[in-house]
Amino acid sequence: MRKLEELKKLLVTKEKMKLAVVSAEEENVLIAVDDAFNNGLIIPILIGDIEKISLYASKLLIDISKYQIISANSFEESAKIAVTMVNEGRADFLIKGLLDTSILLKQVLNKDYGLISGKQLSHVMIYEMPNYNKLLFLTDGGMVTYPSLSQKKDLILNAVEVARAIGYEEIKVACLAAKEKINPKMPATVDAGQLKEMYLNKQFENGVIVEGPISLDLAISKESADIKKYNSPVAGDADVLLVPNIEMGNGIGKSISLFGNGLNAGVIMGATSPIVLVSRSDSYESKYYSILLGAIVSQYNRK
């Protein structure tokens, strides 16, 4: 798959997923949600300050009379309502609107009505780039700051779940580091080597290939791999980039978007349903494709 637009083909529109929009009083989210509905892809439920939602909708020429709208007097209440609806099966997945991520995640992790699955929560991004031959997954540049070895394994598993949802049978994972040889003074290389050992010992499902440590150029450039005589099925053809810390992930992701003219979609995995986590500075396209991705993962999990 090369284009995020291809995600549309994967949605089974006969069983549209219900999307709870948390604090829906945000312009770009409203536009993306409305477009996804008008294209027959989802059923939105708008939660938040009804007066502000109506004001934005009027400004954007969006007819919200066709939607279920639920009033909430605060960001906290909006998040609680949305999470409870998903927990009870009245909605299938969430998207963050105007509120801060921490407020939403506090409700997601509530022991009484939250979406706790026992898995590690992590952010999985997918990038479409003009200079790479397919979509590229990245984890984790937005949530887990300095993952331990066991957490890195969980990050891979969450990314694999997203890849499976969009139809991947073989998934090539590059565990990034600054060099290809294990150096005890560089923890990223040590962890990457151990993750590869787990793969060689059959600790990942069939179809998942894990390589590491491997540098970014070798992971995505066949030419670089040939020059350095680095032989691996992952070299120059990575599907998933596993980064050792949030700084590397954040830097790579923003470089793809700002320098490489990349488009992106992202979801939080590890809860009982996917959570579409978008930044207020993200483009309309990013929000739209993230909604499609969340709906696809929701359908996949239901099956």
mmCIF file of N, CA and C in Angstrom, residues 75-177:
data_model
loop_
_atom_site.group_PDB
_atom_site.id
_atom_site.type_symbol
_atom_site.label_atom_id
_atom_site.label_comp_id
_atom_site.label_asym_id
_atom_site.label_seq_id
_atom_site.Cartn_x
_atom_site.Cartn_y
_atom_site.Cartn_z
ATOM 1 N N PHE A 75 -14.302 19.425 29.711
ATOM 2 C CA PHE A 75 -13.514 18.453 28.975
ATOM 3 C C PHE A 75 -13.559 17.091 29.672
ATOM 4 N N GLU A 76 -13.469 17.120 31.010
ATOM 5 C CA GLU A 76 -13.477 15.876 31.780
ATOM 6 C C GLU A 76 -14.780 15.109 31.578
ATOM 7 N N GLU A 77 -15.887 15.834 31.599
ATOM 8 C CA GLU A 77 -17.181 15.179 31.423
ATOM 9 C C GLU A 77 -17.315 14.626 30.000
ATOM 10 N N SER A 78 -16.847 15.382 29.037
ATOM 11 C CA SER A 78 -16.899 14.927 27.652
ATOM 12 C C SER A 78 -16.116 13.626 27.484
ATOM 13 N N ALA A 79 -14.920 13.568 28.064
ATOM 14 C CA ALA A 79 -14.093 12.366 27.967
ATOM 15 C C ALA A 79 -14.744 11.186 28.675
ATOM 16 N N LYS A 80 -15.316 11.438 29.845
ATOM 17 C CA LYS A 80 -15.963 10.360 30.604
ATOM 18 C C LYS A 80 -17.139 9.783 29.827
ATOM 19 N N ILE A 81 -17.954 10.653 29.244
ATOM 20 C CA ILE A 81 -19.109 10.190 28.475
ATOM 21 C C ILE A 81 -18.655 9.332 27.297
ATOM 22 N N ALA A 82 -17.652 9.805 26.563
ATOM 23 C CA ALA A 82 -17.176 9.083 25.381
ATOM 24 C C ALA A 82 -16.599 7.721 25.746
ATOM 25 N N VAL A 83 -15.753 7.695 26.777
ATOM 26 C CA VAL A 83 -15.126 6.446 27.198
ATOM 27 C C VAL A 83 -16.187 5.459 27.680
ATOM 28 N N THR A 84 -17.144 5.945 28.443
ATOM 29 C CA THR A 84 -18.219 5.075 28.937
ATOM 30 C C THR A 84 -19.033 4.502 27.786
ATOM 31 N N MET A 85 -19.286 5.312 26.768
ATOM 32 C CA MET A 85 -20.047 4.826 25.614
ATOM 33 C C MET A 85 -19.317 3.695 24.895
ATOM 34 N N VAL A 86 -18.016 3.840 24.734
ATOM 35 C CA VAL A 86 -17.238 2.772 24.099
ATOM 36 C C VAL A 86 -17.223 1.538 24.991
ATOM 37 N N ASN A 87 -17.039 1.748 26.281
ATOM 38 C CA ASN A 87 -17.013 0.640 27.234
ATOM 39 C C ASN A 87 -18.312 -0.161 27.185
ATOM 40 N N GLU A 88 -19.416 0.514 26.993
ATOM 41 C CA GLU A 88 -20.730 -0.131 26.993
ATOM 42 C C GLU A 88 -21.168 -0.583 25.601
ATOM 43 N N GLY A 89 -20.335 -0.344 24.595
ATOM 44 C CA GLY A 89 -20.663 -0.785 23.252
ATOM 45 C C GLY A 89 -21.569 0.146 22.469
ATOM 46 N N ARG A 90 -21.793 1.360 22.988
ATOM 47 C CA ARG A 90 -22.637 2.326 22.277
ATOM 48 C C ARG A 90 -21.833 3.154 21.277
ATOM 49 N N ALA A 91 -20.521 3.031 21.327
ATOM 50 C CA ALA A 91 -19.614 3.623 20.328
ATOM 51 C C ALA A 91 -18.472 2.636 20.145
ATOM 52 N N ASP A 92 -17.796 2.736 18.990
ATOM 53 C CA ASP A 92 -16.755 1.760 18.669
ATOM 54 C C ASP A 92 -15.337 2.272 18.886
ATOM 55 N N PHE A 93 -15.125 3.578 18.697
ATOM 56 C CA PHE A 93 -13.795 4.138 18.921
ATOM 57 C C PHE A 93 -13.922 5.636 19.186
ATOM 58 N N LEU A 94 -12.789 6.253 19.545
ATOM 59 C CA LEU A 94 -12.768 7.651 19.984
ATOM 60 C C LEU A 94 -11.860 8.486 19.093
ATOM 61 N N ILE A 95 -12.156 9.789 19.049
ATOM 62 C CA ILE A 95 -11.196 10.747 18.510
ATOM 63 C C ILE A 95 -11.108 11.930 19.464
ATOM 64 N N LYS A 96 -9.898 12.386 19.700
ATOM 65 C CA LYS A 96 -9.663 13.553 20.561
ATOM 66 C C LYS A 96 -9.971 14.833 19.805
ATOM 67 N N GLY A 97 -10.803 15.675 20.417
ATOM 68 C CA GLY A 97 -11.098 16.983 19.843
ATOM 69 C C GLY A 97 -10.250 18.060 20.482
ATOM 70 N N LEU A 98 -10.914 18.978 21.174
ATOM 71 C CA LEU A 98 -10.226 20.159 21.694
ATOM 72 C C LEU A 98 -9.441 19.902 22.973
ATOM 73 N N LEU A 99 -9.785 18.891 23.728
ATOM 74 C CA LEU A 99 -9.192 18.691 25.052
ATOM 75 C C LEU A 99 -7.745 18.206 24.987
ATOM 76 N N ASP A 100 -7.033 18.345 26.126
ATOM 77 C CA ASP A 100 -5.665 17.845 26.228
ATOM 78 C C ASP A 100 -5.661 16.322 26.285
ATOM 79 N N THR A 101 -4.610 15.726 25.757
ATOM 80 C CA THR A 101 -4.488 14.269 25.724
ATOM 81 C C THR A 101 -4.540 13.667 27.120
ATOM 82 N N SER A 102 -3.907 14.328 28.090
ATOM 83 C CA SER A 102 -3.851 13.782 29.450
ATOM 84 C C SER A 102 -5.242 13.628 30.053
ATOM 85 N N ILE A 103 -6.141 14.548 29.741
ATOM 86 C CA ILE A 103 -7.507 14.469 30.270
ATOM 87 C C ILE A 103 -8.228 13.255 29.699
ATOM 88 N N LEU A 104 -8.048 13.026 28.408
ATOM 89 C CA LEU A 104 -8.689 11.876 27.775
ATOM 90 C C LEU A 104 -8.122 10.565 28.309
ATOM 91 N N LEU A 105 -6.791 10.483 28.401
ATOM 92 C CA LEU A 105 -6.178 9.226 28.820
ATOM 93 C C LEU A 105 -6.496 8.894 30.270
ATOM 94 N N LYS A 106 -6.695 9.902 31.098
ATOM 95 C CA LYS A 106 -7.080 9.646 32.489
ATOM 96 C C LYS A 106 -8.402 8.893 32.539
ATOM 97 N N GLN A 107 -9.332 9.269 31.664
ATOM 98 C CA GLN A 107 -10.619 8.570 31.613
ATOM 99 C C GLN A 107 -10.481 7.189 30.975
ATOM 100 N N VAL A 108 -9.650 7.077 29.957
ATOM 101 C CA VAL A 108 -9.412 5.789 29.306
ATOM 102 C C VAL A 108 -8.888 4.770 30.307
ATOM 103 N N LEU A 109 -8.061 5.230 31.251
ATOM 104 C CA LEU A 109 -7.427 4.341 32.224
ATOM 105 C C LEU A 109 -8.208 4.200 33.519
ATOM 106 N N ASN A 110 -9.424 4.753 33.573
ATOM 107 C CA ASN A 110 -10.252 4.626 34.768
ATOM 108 C C ASN A 110 -10.619 3.156 35.004
ATOM 109 N N LYS A 111 -10.442 2.692 36.235
ATOM 110 C CA LYS A 111 -10.655 1.273 36.533
ATOM 111 C C LYS A 111 -12.124 0.864 36.506
ATOM 112 N N ASP A 112 -13.019 1.824 36.677
ATOM 113 C CA ASP A 112 -14.442 1.483 36.758
ATOM 114 C C ASP A 112 -15.128 1.419 35.400
ATOM 115 N N TYR A 113 -14.789 2.354 34.498
ATOM 116 C CA TYR A 113 -15.503 2.406 33.223
ATOM 117 C C TYR A 113 -14.555 2.628 32.034
ATOM 118 N N GLY A 114 -13.258 2.501 32.263
ATOM 119 C CA GLY A 114 -12.287 2.813 31.222
ATOM 120 C C GLY A 114 -12.138 1.712 30.186
ATOM 121 N N LEU A 115 -11.092 1.827 29.398
ATOM 122 C CA LEU A 115 -10.865 0.925 28.268
ATOM 123 C C LEU A 115 -9.575 0.139 28.460
ATOM 124 N N ILE A 116 -9.336 -0.288 29.687
ATOM 125 C CA ILE A 116 -8.098 -0.997 30.031
ATOM 126 C C ILE A 116 -8.156 -2.422 29.495
ATOM 127 N N SER A 117 -7.100 -2.810 28.791
ATOM 128 C CA SER A 117 -7.048 -4.167 28.231
ATOM 129 C C SER A 117 -5.935 -5.009 28.853
ATOM 130 N N GLY A 118 -5.061 -4.359 29.608
ATOM 131 C CA GLY A 118 -3.896 -5.051 30.142
ATOM 132 C C GLY A 118 -2.678 -4.936 29.251
ATOM 133 N N LYS A 119 -2.859 -4.348 28.061
ATOM 134 C CA LYS A 119 -1.749 -4.165 27.133
ATOM 135 C C LYS A 119 -1.105 -2.800 27.333
ATOM 136 N N GLN A 120 0.091 -2.649 26.805
ATOM 137 C CA GLN A 120 0.790 -1.369 26.804
ATOM 138 C C GLN A 120 0.121 -0.419 25.816
ATOM 139 N N LEU A 121 -0.228 0.778 26.263
ATOM 140 C CA LEU A 121 -0.721 1.791 25.333
ATOM 141 C C LEU A 121 0.450 2.360 24.542
ATOM 142 N N SER A 122 0.259 2.550 23.250
ATOM 143 C CA SER A 122 1.319 3.146 22.435
ATOM 144 C C SER A 122 0.720 3.816 21.220
ATOM 145 N N HIS A 123 1.472 4.747 20.658
ATOM 146 C CA HIS A 123 1.016 5.502 19.497
ATOM 147 C C HIS A 123 1.649 4.901 18.247
ATOM 148 N N VAL A 124 0.813 4.596 17.265
ATOM 149 C CA VAL A 124 1.278 4.040 15.996
ATOM 150 C C VAL A 124 0.923 5.028 14.893
ATOM 151 N N MET A 125 1.934 5.506 14.187
ATOM 152 C CA MET A 125 1.724 6.427 13.069
ATOM 153 C C MET A 125 2.004 5.706 11.757
ATOM 154 N N ILE A 126 1.280 6.118 10.718
ATOM 155 C CA ILE A 126 1.561 5.642 9.363
ATOM 156 C C ILE A 126 1.822 6.864 8.494
ATOM 157 N N TYR A 127 2.893 6.808 7.724
ATOM 158 C CA TYR A 127 3.274 7.939 6.872
ATOM 159 C C TYR A 127 3.239 7.548 5.409
ATOM 160 N N GLU A 128 2.688 8.446 4.606
ATOM 161 C CA GLU A 128 2.752 8.345 3.151
ATOM 162 C C GLU A 128 3.771 9.366 2.679
ATOM 163 N N MET A 129 4.786 8.895 1.933
ATOM 164 C CA MET A 129 5.859 9.777 1.497
ATOM 165 C C MET A 129 6.094 9.639 0.006
ATOM 166 N N PRO A 130 6.381 10.730 -0.672
ATOM 167 C CA PRO A 130 6.612 10.643 -2.112
ATOM 168 C C PRO A 130 7.879 9.880 -2.479
ATOM 169 N N ASN A 131 8.827 9.768 -1.544
ATOM 170 C CA ASN A 131 10.118 9.147 -1.882
ATOM 171 C C ASN A 131 10.329 7.789 -1.215
ATOM 172 N N TYR A 132 9.238 7.131 -0.801
ATOM 173 C CA TYR A 132 9.357 5.763 -0.275
ATOM 174 C C TYR A 132 8.327 4.903 -0.982
ATOM 175 N N ASN A 133 8.649 3.637 -1.169
ATOM 176 C CA ASN A 133 7.844 2.809 -2.065
ATOM 177 C C ASN A 133 6.565 2.263 -1.443
ATOM 178 N N LYS A 134 6.302 2.600 -0.177
ATOM 179 C CA LYS A 134 5.088 2.115 0.481
ATOM 180 C C LYS A 134 4.847 2.930 1.738
ATOM 181 N N LEU A 135 3.707 2.687 2.373
ATOM 182 C CA LEU A 135 3.433 3.348 3.643
ATOM 183 C C LEU A 135 4.438 2.879 4.688
ATOM 184 N N LEU A 136 4.794 3.782 5.604
ATOM 185 C CA LEU A 136 5.792 3.476 6.622
ATOM 186 C C LEU A 136 5.192 3.703 8.008
ATOM 187 N N PHE A 137 5.291 2.684 8.868
ATOM 188 C CA PHE A 137 4.790 2.770 10.239
ATOM 189 C C PHE A 137 5.904 3.281 11.154
ATOM 190 N N LEU A 138 5.512 4.039 12.183
ATOM 191 C CA LEU A 138 6.478 4.564 13.149
ATOM 192 C C LEU A 138 5.903 4.447 14.546
ATOM 193 N N THR A 139 6.700 3.901 15.473
ATOM 194 C CA THR A 139 6.277 3.804 16.864
ATOM 195 C C THR A 139 7.510 3.840 17.767
ATOM 196 N N ASP A 140 7.562 4.624 18.846
ATOM 197 C CA ASP A 140 6.477 5.437 19.309
ATOM 198 C C ASP A 140 7.036 6.845 19.467
ATOM 199 N N GLY A 141 6.497 7.789 18.716
ATOM 200 C CA GLY A 141 6.984 9.155 18.788
ATOM 201 C C GLY A 141 6.052 10.098 19.501
ATOM 202 N N GLY A 142 5.042 9.554 20.200
ATOM 203 C CA GLY A 142 4.079 10.453 20.811
ATOM 204 C C GLY A 142 3.570 10.074 22.166
ATOM 205 N N MET A 143 4.001 8.917 22.694
ATOM 206 C CA MET A 143 3.378 8.491 23.951
ATOM 207 C C MET A 143 4.366 7.885 24.946
ATOM 208 N N VAL A 144 5.001 6.775 24.580
ATOM 209 C CA VAL A 144 5.924 6.100 25.495
ATOM 210 C C VAL A 144 7.291 6.779 25.380
ATOM 211 N N THR A 145 7.749 7.359 26.467
ATOM 212 C CA THR A 145 8.934 8.209 26.387
ATOM 213 C C THR A 145 10.234 7.426 26.228
ATOM 214 N N TYR A 146 10.535 6.564 27.175
ATOM 215 C CA TYR A 146 11.766 5.765 27.143
ATOM 216 C C TYR A 146 11.404 4.309 27.416
ATOM 217 N N PRO A 147 10.921 3.597 26.405
ATOM 218 C CA PRO A 147 10.417 2.250 26.627
ATOM 219 C C PRO A 147 11.493 1.268 27.060
ATOM 220 N N SER A 148 11.108 0.366 27.963
ATOM 221 C CA SER A 148 11.972 -0.733 28.370
ATOM 222 C C SER A 148 11.969 -1.788 27.266
ATOM 223 N N LEU A 149 12.774 -2.811 27.437
ATOM 224 C CA LEU A 149 12.829 -3.885 26.447
ATOM 225 C C LEU A 149 11.450 -4.529 26.282
ATOM 226 N N SER A 150 10.799 -4.852 27.380
ATOM 227 C CA SER A 150 9.483 -5.491 27.286
ATOM 228 C C SER A 150 8.464 -4.555 26.651
ATOM 229 N N GLN A 151 8.569 -3.264 26.947
ATOM 230 C CA GLN A 151 7.657 -2.303 26.328
ATOM 231 C C GLN A 151 7.912 -2.197 24.825
ATOM 232 N N LYS A 152 9.168 -2.284 24.422
ATOM 233 C CA LYS A 152 9.482 -2.235 22.987
ATOM 234 C C LYS A 152 8.863 -3.415 22.261
ATOM 235 N N LYS A 153 8.865 -4.568 22.893
ATOM 236 C CA LYS A 153 8.192 -5.718 22.291
ATOM 237 C C LYS A 153 6.698 -5.422 22.136
ATOM 238 N N ASP A 154 6.096 -4.827 23.163
ATOM 239 C CA ASP A 154 4.675 -4.478 23.102
ATOM 240 C C ASP A 154 4.405 -3.444 22.008
ATOM 241 N N LEU A 155 5.313 -2.494 21.841
ATOM 242 C CA LEU A 155 5.155 -1.489 20.783
ATOM 243 C C LEU A 155 5.136 -2.164 19.406
ATOM 244 N N ILE A 156 6.010 -3.146 19.243
ATOM 245 C CA ILE A 156 6.013 -3.892 17.977
ATOM 246 C C ILE A 156 4.683 -4.610 17.779
ATOM 247 N N LEU A 157 4.203 -5.267 18.834
ATOM 248 C CA LEU A 157 2.946 -6.013 18.731
ATOM 249 C C LEU A 157 1.778 -5.101 18.380
ATOM 250 N N ASN A 158 1.746 -3.907 18.962
ATOM 251 C CA ASN A 158 0.665 -2.964 18.644
ATOM 252 C C ASN A 158 0.749 -2.498 17.193
ATOM 253 N N ALA A 159 1.964 -2.230 16.720
ATOM 254 C CA ALA A 159 2.134 -1.818 15.326
ATOM 255 C C ALA A 159 1.751 -2.946 14.378
ATOM 256 N N VAL A 160 2.100 -4.175 14.741
ATOM 257 C CA VAL A 160 1.747 -5.336 13.931
ATOM 258 C C VAL A 160 0.234 -5.475 13.832
ATOM 259 N N GLU A 161 -0.471 -5.208 14.933
ATOM 260 C CA GLU A 161 -1.934 -5.298 14.916
ATOM 261 C C GLU A 161 -2.534 -4.318 13.915
ATOM 262 N N VAL A 162 -1.991 -3.100 13.876
ATOM 263 C CA VAL A 162 -2.481 -2.110 12.907
ATOM 264 C C VAL A 162 -2.169 -2.576 11.487
ATOM 265 N N ALA A 163 -0.970 -3.089 11.280
ATOM 266 C CA ALA A 163 -0.591 -3.564 9.948
ATOM 267 C C ALA A 163 -1.478 -4.728 9.505
ATOM 268 N N ARG A 164 -1.773 -5.629 10.420
ATOM 269 C CA ARG A 164 -2.675 -6.739 10.098
ATOM 270 C C ARG A 164 -4.060 -6.206 9.710
ATOM 271 N N ALA A 165 -4.503 -5.179 10.419
ATOM 272 C CA ALA A 165 -5.831 -4.631 10.155
ATOM 273 C C ALA A 165 -5.960 -4.077 8.748
ATOM 274 N N ILE A 166 -4.846 -3.586 8.196
ATOM 275 C CA ILE A 166 -4.931 -3.039 6.835
ATOM 276 C C ILE A 166 -4.408 -4.029 5.793
ATOM 277 N N GLY A 167 -4.279 -5.299 6.212
ATOM 278 C CA GLY A 167 -4.061 -6.351 5.245
ATOM 279 C C GLY A 167 -2.651 -6.860 5.059
ATOM 280 N N TYR A 168 -1.710 -6.430 5.904
ATOM 281 C CA TYR A 168 -0.330 -6.899 5.753
ATOM 282 C C TYR A 168 -0.211 -8.342 6.246
ATOM 283 N N GLU A 169 0.449 -9.187 5.455
ATOM 284 C CA GLU A 169 0.739 -10.557 5.876
ATOM 285 C C GLU A 169 2.183 -10.683 6.363
ATOM 286 N N GLU A 170 3.102 -10.016 5.686
ATOM 287 C CA GLU A 170 4.498 -9.968 6.119
ATOM 288 C C GLU A 170 4.814 -8.558 6.578
ATOM 289 N N ILE A 171 5.411 -8.446 7.753
ATOM 290 C CA ILE A 171 5.678 -7.137 8.345
ATOM 291 C C ILE A 171 7.136 -7.084 8.763
ATOM 292 N N LYS A 172 7.879 -6.162 8.173
ATOM 293 C CA LYS A 172 9.313 -6.044 8.421
ATOM 294 C C LYS A 172 9.566 -4.905 9.402
ATOM 295 N N VAL A 173 10.128 -5.259 10.555
ATOM 296 C CA VAL A 173 10.328 -4.306 11.645
ATOM 297 C C VAL A 173 11.806 -3.969 11.782
ATOM 298 N N ALA A 174 12.114 -2.665 11.752
ATOM 299 C CA ALA A 174 13.485 -2.197 11.943
ATOM 300 C C ALA A 174 13.608 -1.565 13.323
ATOM 301 N N CYS A 175 14.439 -2.153 14.186
ATOM 302 C CA CYS A 175 14.678 -1.605 15.527
ATOM 303 C C CYS A 175 15.846 -0.620 15.418
ATOM 304 N N LEU A 176 15.523 0.651 15.403
ATOM 305 C CA LEU A 176 16.512 1.668 15.055
ATOM 306 C C LEU A 176 17.523 1.934 16.166
ATOM 307 N N ALA A 177 18.709 2.243 15.728
ATOM 308 C CA ALA A 177 19.788 2.693 16.613
ATOM 309 C C ALA A 177 20.746 3.501 15.743
#
